[in-house]
Amino acid sequence: MAVRELTLADHAMVDELREAVGVDLGRASPDWLAPTASGAKAFLAASGSFMFGAYVDHDVAGGVWGHAIRHPDGVITVQANELYVLAGARRRGIGSLLIESAMGLAKRSGAQAFELRSTGAAGMADAGMAELCASLGSTSGPAMQRWAL
């Protein structure tokens, strides 16, 4: 099992992640991985944006994306807006590795907080997602998970 930060140079891996999640969700293209110039490629080129892919035996298992937010008081929050683990790969620690990778990036960037918002198929109402966040120390409510760094 491996987690990799995806960059603009990894466009083929982003396409592979988009296709795998789309098949898993039963639709052609998840909105959060749009392949157009105004979609994932532009997102990865933007300052403060990130995307991680998780792989088991070189096959896509999941992903997370987000961005850094600098508040007017100078505080930096890194926010992950979507976490997705393919149904057949859940309950194997992949979600934890993705969140921990994004949190590690947040700490290295000097962020004071990390937030996870999920608006997709496996949102915060999902029991597995709630258990995952609690196991990583989040005490936040159902709409958003927050960790102090």
mmCIF file with all atom_site columns, C-alpha atoms in Angstrom:
data_model
loop_
_atom_site.group_PDB
_atom_site.id
_atom_site.type_symbol
_atom_site.label_atom_id
_atom_site.label_alt_id
_atom_site.label_comp_id
_atom_site.label_asym_id
_atom_site.label_entity_id
_atom_site.label_seq_id
_atom_site.pdbx_PDB_ins_code
_atom_site.Cartn_x
_atom_site.Cartn_y
_atom_site.Cartn_z
_atom_site.occupancy
_atom_site.B_iso_or_equiv
_atom_site.pdbx_formal_charge
_atom_site.auth_seq_id
_atom_site.auth_comp_id
_atom_site.auth_asym_id
_atom_site.auth_atom_id
_atom_site.pdbx_PDB_model_num
ATOM 1   C CA . MET A 1 1   ? 0.000   0.000  0.000   1.00 0.00 ? 1   MET A CA 1
ATOM 2   C CA . ALA A 1 2   ? 1.382   3.417  -0.935  1.00 0.00 ? 2   ALA A CA 1
ATOM 3   C CA . VAL A 1 3   ? 0.196   7.010  -0.830  1.00 0.00 ? 3   VAL A CA 1
ATOM 4   C CA . ARG A 1 4   ? 1.653   9.470  -3.295  1.00 0.00 ? 4   ARG A CA 1
ATOM 5   C CA . GLU A 1 5   ? 1.286   13.230 -3.606  1.00 0.00 ? 5   GLU A CA 1
ATOM 6   C CA . LEU A 1 6   ? 0.147   13.927 -7.155  1.00 0.00 ? 6   LEU A CA 1
ATOM 7   C CA . THR A 1 7   ? 1.560   16.897 -9.040  1.00 0.00 ? 7   THR A CA 1
ATOM 8   C CA . LEU A 1 8   ? 0.856   18.490 -12.391 1.00 0.00 ? 8   LEU A CA 1
ATOM 9   C CA . ALA A 1 9   ? 3.375   16.083 -13.931 1.00 0.00 ? 9   ALA A CA 1
ATOM 10  C CA . ASP A 1 10  ? 1.229   13.162 -12.723 1.00 0.00 ? 10  ASP A CA 1
ATOM 11  C CA . HIS A 1 11  ? -1.707  13.929 -15.027 1.00 0.00 ? 11  HIS A CA 1
ATOM 12  C CA . ALA A 1 12  ? -1.965  10.270 -16.099 1.00 0.00 ? 12  ALA A CA 1
ATOM 13  C CA . MET A 1 13  ? -2.284  9.199  -12.444 1.00 0.00 ? 13  MET A CA 1
ATOM 14  C CA . VAL A 1 14  ? -4.943  11.871 -11.870 1.00 0.00 ? 14  VAL A CA 1
ATOM 15  C CA . ASP A 1 15  ? -6.865  10.527 -14.878 1.00 0.00 ? 15  ASP A CA 1
ATOM 16  C CA . GLU A 1 16  ? -6.511  6.977  -13.514 1.00 0.00 ? 16  GLU A CA 1
ATOM 17  C CA . LEU A 1 17  ? -7.793  8.110  -10.086 1.00 0.00 ? 17  LEU A CA 1
ATOM 18  C CA . ARG A 1 18  ? -10.723 9.945  -11.709 1.00 0.00 ? 18  ARG A CA 1
ATOM 19  C CA . GLU A 1 19  ? -11.710 6.898  -13.753 1.00 0.00 ? 19  GLU A CA 1
ATOM 20  C CA . ALA A 1 20  ? -11.462 4.471  -10.815 1.00 0.00 ? 20  ALA A CA 1
ATOM 21  C CA . VAL A 1 21  ? -13.548 6.669  -8.518  1.00 0.00 ? 21  VAL A CA 1
ATOM 22  C CA . GLY A 1 22  ? -16.073 7.285  -11.306 1.00 0.00 ? 22  GLY A CA 1
ATOM 23  C CA . VAL A 1 23  ? -16.524 3.547  -11.883 1.00 0.00 ? 23  VAL A CA 1
ATOM 24  C CA . ASP A 1 24  ? -16.837 2.976  -8.133  1.00 0.00 ? 24  ASP A CA 1
ATOM 25  C CA . LEU A 1 25  ? -19.479 5.716  -7.834  1.00 0.00 ? 25  LEU A CA 1
ATOM 26  C CA . GLY A 1 26  ? -21.292 4.471  -10.939 1.00 0.00 ? 26  GLY A CA 1
ATOM 27  C CA . ARG A 1 27  ? -20.860 7.644  -12.970 1.00 0.00 ? 27  ARG A CA 1
ATOM 28  C CA . ALA A 1 28  ? -18.442 8.755  -15.648 1.00 0.00 ? 28  ALA A CA 1
ATOM 29  C CA . SER A 1 29  ? -16.558 11.594 -13.980 1.00 0.00 ? 29  SER A CA 1
ATOM 30  C CA . PRO A 1 30  ? -16.701 12.848 -10.403 1.00 0.00 ? 30  PRO A CA 1
ATOM 31  C CA . ASP A 1 31  ? -16.988 16.643 -10.429 1.00 0.00 ? 31  ASP A CA 1
ATOM 32  C CA . TRP A 1 32  ? -14.005 16.973 -8.094  1.00 0.00 ? 32  TRP A CA 1
ATOM 33  C CA . LEU A 1 33  ? -11.674 15.342 -10.633 1.00 0.00 ? 33  LEU A CA 1
ATOM 34  C CA . ALA A 1 34  ? -12.747 17.135 -13.806 1.00 0.00 ? 34  ALA A CA 1
ATOM 35  C CA . PRO A 1 35  ? -10.132 16.404 -16.488 1.00 0.00 ? 35  PRO A CA 1
ATOM 36  C CA . THR A 1 36  ? -10.447 19.743 -18.290 1.00 0.00 ? 36  THR A CA 1
ATOM 37  C CA . ALA A 1 37  ? -7.942  22.597 -18.213 1.00 0.00 ? 37  ALA A CA 1
ATOM 38  C CA . SER A 1 38  ? -10.198 24.305 -15.687 1.00 0.00 ? 38  SER A CA 1
ATOM 39  C CA . GLY A 1 39  ? -10.438 21.119 -13.622 1.00 0.00 ? 39  GLY A CA 1
ATOM 40  C CA . ALA A 1 40  ? -7.811  18.910 -12.010 1.00 0.00 ? 40  ALA A CA 1
ATOM 41  C CA . LYS A 1 41  ? -4.881  20.201 -14.080 1.00 0.00 ? 41  LYS A CA 1
ATOM 42  C CA . ALA A 1 42  ? -5.549  23.826 -13.188 1.00 0.00 ? 42  ALA A CA 1
ATOM 43  C CA . PHE A 1 43  ? -6.199  22.797 -9.583  1.00 0.00 ? 43  PHE A CA 1
ATOM 44  C CA . LEU A 1 44  ? -2.840  21.033 -9.279  1.00 0.00 ? 44  LEU A CA 1
ATOM 45  C CA . ALA A 1 45  ? -1.082  24.043 -10.807 1.00 0.00 ? 45  ALA A CA 1
ATOM 46  C CA . ALA A 1 46  ? -2.637  26.418 -8.259  1.00 0.00 ? 46  ALA A CA 1
ATOM 47  C CA . SER A 1 47  ? -0.618  27.531 -5.258  1.00 0.00 ? 47  SER A CA 1
ATOM 48  C CA . GLY A 1 48  ? -1.632  25.801 -2.026  1.00 0.00 ? 48  GLY A CA 1
ATOM 49  C CA . SER A 1 49  ? -3.549  22.980 -3.732  1.00 0.00 ? 49  SER A CA 1
ATOM 50  C CA . PHE A 1 50  ? -2.793  19.303 -3.159  1.00 0.00 ? 50  PHE A CA 1
ATOM 51  C CA . MET A 1 51  ? -3.957  15.846 -4.177  1.00 0.00 ? 51  MET A CA 1
ATOM 52  C CA . PHE A 1 52  ? -2.863  12.447 -2.889  1.00 0.00 ? 52  PHE A CA 1
ATOM 53  C CA . GLY A 1 53  ? -3.578  9.084  -4.476  1.00 0.00 ? 53  GLY A CA 1
ATOM 54  C CA . ALA A 1 54  ? -3.568  5.753  -2.621  1.00 0.00 ? 54  ALA A CA 1
ATOM 55  C CA . TYR A 1 55  ? -2.464  2.582  -4.382  1.00 0.00 ? 55  TYR A CA 1
ATOM 56  C CA . VAL A 1 56  ? -2.550  -1.127 -3.549  1.00 0.00 ? 56  VAL A CA 1
ATOM 57  C CA . ASP A 1 57  ? -0.338  -3.241 -5.823  1.00 0.00 ? 57  ASP A CA 1
ATOM 58  C CA . HIS A 1 58  ? -0.181  -0.275 -8.251  1.00 0.00 ? 58  HIS A CA 1
ATOM 59  C CA . ASP A 1 59  ? -3.994  -0.137 -8.496  1.00 0.00 ? 59  ASP A CA 1
ATOM 60  C CA . VAL A 1 60  ? -5.915  2.966  -7.429  1.00 0.00 ? 60  VAL A CA 1
ATOM 61  C CA . ALA A 1 61  ? -7.493  2.559  -3.990  1.00 0.00 ? 61  ALA A CA 1
ATOM 62  C CA . GLY A 1 62  ? -8.538  6.146  -3.197  1.00 0.00 ? 62  GLY A CA 1
ATOM 63  C CA . GLY A 1 63  ? -7.625  9.798  -3.025  1.00 0.00 ? 63  GLY A CA 1
ATOM 64  C CA . VAL A 1 64  ? -7.940  13.101 -1.203  1.00 0.00 ? 64  VAL A CA 1
ATOM 65  C CA . TRP A 1 65  ? -7.635  16.696 -2.410  1.00 0.00 ? 65  TRP A CA 1
ATOM 66  C CA . GLY A 1 66  ? -7.636  20.087 -0.771  1.00 0.00 ? 66  GLY A CA 1
ATOM 67  C CA . HIS A 1 67  ? -5.963  23.460 -0.360  1.00 0.00 ? 67  HIS A CA 1
ATOM 68  C CA . ALA A 1 68  ? -4.397  25.837 2.146   1.00 0.00 ? 68  ALA A CA 1
ATOM 69  C CA . ILE A 1 69  ? -6.366  28.839 3.376   1.00 0.00 ? 69  ILE A CA 1
ATOM 70  C CA . ARG A 1 70  ? -4.618  31.881 4.856   1.00 0.00 ? 70  ARG A CA 1
ATOM 71  C CA . HIS A 1 71  ? -6.986  33.735 7.178   1.00 0.00 ? 71  HIS A CA 1
ATOM 72  C CA . PRO A 1 72  ? -6.851  37.532 7.671   1.00 0.00 ? 72  PRO A CA 1
ATOM 73  C CA . ASP A 1 73  ? -5.177  37.019 11.079  1.00 0.00 ? 73  ASP A CA 1
ATOM 74  C CA . GLY A 1 74  ? -2.349  35.058 9.422   1.00 0.00 ? 74  GLY A CA 1
ATOM 75  C CA . VAL A 1 75  ? -3.485  31.640 10.613  1.00 0.00 ? 75  VAL A CA 1
ATOM 76  C CA . ILE A 1 76  ? -3.193  28.908 7.979   1.00 0.00 ? 76  ILE A CA 1
ATOM 77  C CA . THR A 1 77  ? -5.731  26.111 7.764   1.00 0.00 ? 77  THR A CA 1
ATOM 78  C CA . VAL A 1 78  ? -5.285  23.220 5.363   1.00 0.00 ? 78  VAL A CA 1
ATOM 79  C CA . GLN A 1 79  ? -8.632  21.919 4.248   1.00 0.00 ? 79  GLN A CA 1
ATOM 80  C CA . ALA A 1 80  ? -9.234  18.563 2.587   1.00 0.00 ? 80  ALA A CA 1
ATOM 81  C CA . ASN A 1 81  ? -12.464 18.878 0.657   1.00 0.00 ? 81  ASN A CA 1
ATOM 82  C CA . GLU A 1 82  ? -12.928 15.310 -0.467  1.00 0.00 ? 82  GLU A CA 1
ATOM 83  C CA . LEU A 1 83  ? -11.684 11.938 0.744   1.00 0.00 ? 83  LEU A CA 1
ATOM 84  C CA . TYR A 1 84  ? -12.646 8.834  -1.174  1.00 0.00 ? 84  TYR A CA 1
ATOM 85  C CA . VAL A 1 85  ? -11.617 5.197  -0.772  1.00 0.00 ? 85  VAL A CA 1
ATOM 86  C CA . LEU A 1 86  ? -12.964 2.702  -3.296  1.00 0.00 ? 86  LEU A CA 1
ATOM 87  C CA . ALA A 1 87  ? -15.570 0.388  -1.775  1.00 0.00 ? 87  ALA A CA 1
ATOM 88  C CA . GLY A 1 88  ? -13.446 -2.742 -2.237  1.00 0.00 ? 88  GLY A CA 1
ATOM 89  C CA . ALA A 1 89  ? -10.460 -1.133 -0.509  1.00 0.00 ? 89  ALA A CA 1
ATOM 90  C CA . ARG A 1 90  ? -12.142 0.186  2.647   1.00 0.00 ? 90  ARG A CA 1
ATOM 91  C CA . ARG A 1 91  ? -11.315 -0.903 6.207   1.00 0.00 ? 91  ARG A CA 1
ATOM 92  C CA . ARG A 1 92  ? -7.632  -1.459 5.375   1.00 0.00 ? 92  ARG A CA 1
ATOM 93  C CA . GLY A 1 93  ? -6.152  1.798  6.684   1.00 0.00 ? 93  GLY A CA 1
ATOM 94  C CA . ILE A 1 94  ? -6.136  3.598  3.341   1.00 0.00 ? 94  ILE A CA 1
ATOM 95  C CA . GLY A 1 95  ? -8.326  6.486  4.522   1.00 0.00 ? 95  GLY A CA 1
ATOM 96  C CA . SER A 1 96  ? -6.065  6.921  7.559   1.00 0.00 ? 96  SER A CA 1
ATOM 97  C CA . LEU A 1 97  ? -2.958  7.025  5.363   1.00 0.00 ? 97  LEU A CA 1
ATOM 98  C CA . LEU A 1 98  ? -4.540  9.592  3.049   1.00 0.00 ? 98  LEU A CA 1
ATOM 99  C CA . ILE A 1 99  ? -5.583  11.859 5.934   1.00 0.00 ? 99  ILE A CA 1
ATOM 100 C CA . GLU A 1 100 ? -2.220  11.439 7.681   1.00 0.00 ? 100 GLU A CA 1
ATOM 101 C CA . SER A 1 101 ? -0.420  12.330 4.425   1.00 0.00 ? 101 SER A CA 1
ATOM 102 C CA . ALA A 1 102 ? -2.513  15.473 4.009   1.00 0.00 ? 102 ALA A CA 1
ATOM 103 C CA . MET A 1 103 ? -1.980  16.375 7.692   1.00 0.00 ? 103 MET A CA 1
ATOM 104 C CA . GLY A 1 104 ? 1.773   15.895 7.251   1.00 0.00 ? 104 GLY A CA 1
ATOM 105 C CA . LEU A 1 105 ? 1.713   18.307 4.322   1.00 0.00 ? 105 LEU A CA 1
ATOM 106 C CA . ALA A 1 106 ? -0.278  20.752 6.460   1.00 0.00 ? 106 ALA A CA 1
ATOM 107 C CA . LYS A 1 107 ? 2.276   20.587 9.292   1.00 0.00 ? 107 LYS A CA 1
ATOM 108 C CA . ARG A 1 108 ? 5.192   21.070 6.881   1.00 0.00 ? 108 ARG A CA 1
ATOM 109 C CA . SER A 1 109 ? 3.463   24.125 5.413   1.00 0.00 ? 109 SER A CA 1
ATOM 110 C CA . GLY A 1 110 ? 3.114   25.738 8.849   1.00 0.00 ? 110 GLY A CA 1
ATOM 111 C CA . ALA A 1 111 ? -0.642  25.299 9.163   1.00 0.00 ? 111 ALA A CA 1
ATOM 112 C CA . GLN A 1 112 ? -2.214  25.578 12.598  1.00 0.00 ? 112 GLN A CA 1
ATOM 113 C CA . ALA A 1 113 ? -5.264  23.456 11.757  1.00 0.00 ? 113 ALA A CA 1
ATOM 114 C CA . PHE A 1 114 ? -6.412  20.709 9.422   1.00 0.00 ? 114 PHE A CA 1
ATOM 115 C CA . GLU A 1 115 ? -10.033 20.283 8.349   1.00 0.00 ? 115 GLU A CA 1
ATOM 116 C CA . LEU A 1 116 ? -11.797 17.532 6.442   1.00 0.00 ? 116 LEU A CA 1
ATOM 117 C CA . ARG A 1 117 ? -15.037 18.262 4.634   1.00 0.00 ? 117 ARG A CA 1
ATOM 118 C CA . SER A 1 118 ? -16.636 15.543 2.574   1.00 0.00 ? 118 SER A CA 1
ATOM 119 C CA . THR A 1 119 ? -19.427 16.274 0.151   1.00 0.00 ? 119 THR A CA 1
ATOM 120 C CA . GLY A 1 120 ? -19.239 13.075 -1.894  1.00 0.00 ? 120 GLY A CA 1
ATOM 121 C CA . ALA A 1 121 ? -20.843 9.680  -1.806  1.00 0.00 ? 121 ALA A CA 1
ATOM 122 C CA . ALA A 1 122 ? -19.100 8.682  1.425   1.00 0.00 ? 122 ALA A CA 1
ATOM 123 C CA . GLY A 1 123 ? -19.758 11.846 3.399   1.00 0.00 ? 123 GLY A CA 1
ATOM 124 C CA . MET A 1 124 ? -19.514 12.561 7.115   1.00 0.00 ? 124 MET A CA 1
ATOM 125 C CA . ALA A 1 125 ? -22.812 10.783 7.738   1.00 0.00 ? 125 ALA A CA 1
ATOM 126 C CA . ASP A 1 126 ? -21.093 7.558  6.694   1.00 0.00 ? 126 ASP A CA 1
ATOM 127 C CA . ALA A 1 127 ? -20.364 5.501  9.832   1.00 0.00 ? 127 ALA A CA 1
ATOM 128 C CA . GLY A 1 128 ? -16.975 4.360  8.515   1.00 0.00 ? 128 GLY A CA 1
ATOM 129 C CA . MET A 1 129 ? -15.927 7.967  7.884   1.00 0.00 ? 129 MET A CA 1
ATOM 130 C CA . ALA A 1 130 ? -17.003 9.004  11.381  1.00 0.00 ? 130 ALA A CA 1
ATOM 131 C CA . GLU A 1 131 ? -15.054 6.106  12.935  1.00 0.00 ? 131 GLU A CA 1
ATOM 132 C CA . LEU A 1 132 ? -12.002 6.939  10.850  1.00 0.00 ? 132 LEU A CA 1
ATOM 133 C CA . CYS A 1 133 ? -11.985 10.585 11.925  1.00 0.00 ? 133 CYS A CA 1
ATOM 134 C CA . ALA A 1 134 ? -12.545 9.690  15.585  1.00 0.00 ? 134 ALA A CA 1
ATOM 135 C CA . SER A 1 135 ? -9.661  7.188  15.448  1.00 0.00 ? 135 SER A CA 1
ATOM 136 C CA . LEU A 1 136 ? -7.401  10.003 14.255  1.00 0.00 ? 136 LEU A CA 1
ATOM 137 C CA . GLY A 1 137 ? -8.413  12.260 17.161  1.00 0.00 ? 137 GLY A CA 1
ATOM 138 C CA . SER A 1 138 ? -11.103 14.486 15.658  1.00 0.00 ? 138 SER A CA 1
ATOM 139 C CA . THR A 1 139 ? -13.793 15.586 18.058  1.00 0.00 ? 139 THR A CA 1
ATOM 140 C CA . SER A 1 140 ? -15.717 17.758 15.613  1.00 0.00 ? 140 SER A CA 1
ATOM 141 C CA . GLY A 1 141 ? -19.302 17.485 14.458  1.00 0.00 ? 141 GLY A CA 1
ATOM 142 C CA . PRO A 1 142 ? -20.784 15.628 11.504  1.00 0.00 ? 142 PRO A CA 1
ATOM 143 C CA . ALA A 1 143 ? -20.428 18.377 8.855   1.00 0.00 ? 143 ALA A CA 1
ATOM 144 C CA . MET A 1 144 ? -16.706 18.971 9.276   1.00 0.00 ? 144 MET A CA 1
ATOM 145 C CA . GLN A 1 145 ? -13.829 17.307 11.093  1.00 0.00 ? 145 GLN A CA 1
ATOM 146 C CA . ARG A 1 146 ? -11.088 19.537 12.560  1.00 0.00 ? 146 ARG A CA 1
ATOM 147 C CA . TRP A 1 147 ? -7.700  18.856 14.105  1.00 0.00 ? 147 TRP A CA 1
ATOM 148 C CA . ALA A 1 148 ? -5.337  21.349 15.749  1.00 0.00 ? 148 ALA A CA 1
ATOM 149 C CA . LEU A 1 149 ? -1.773  20.868 14.510  1.00 0.00 ? 149 LEU A CA 1
#
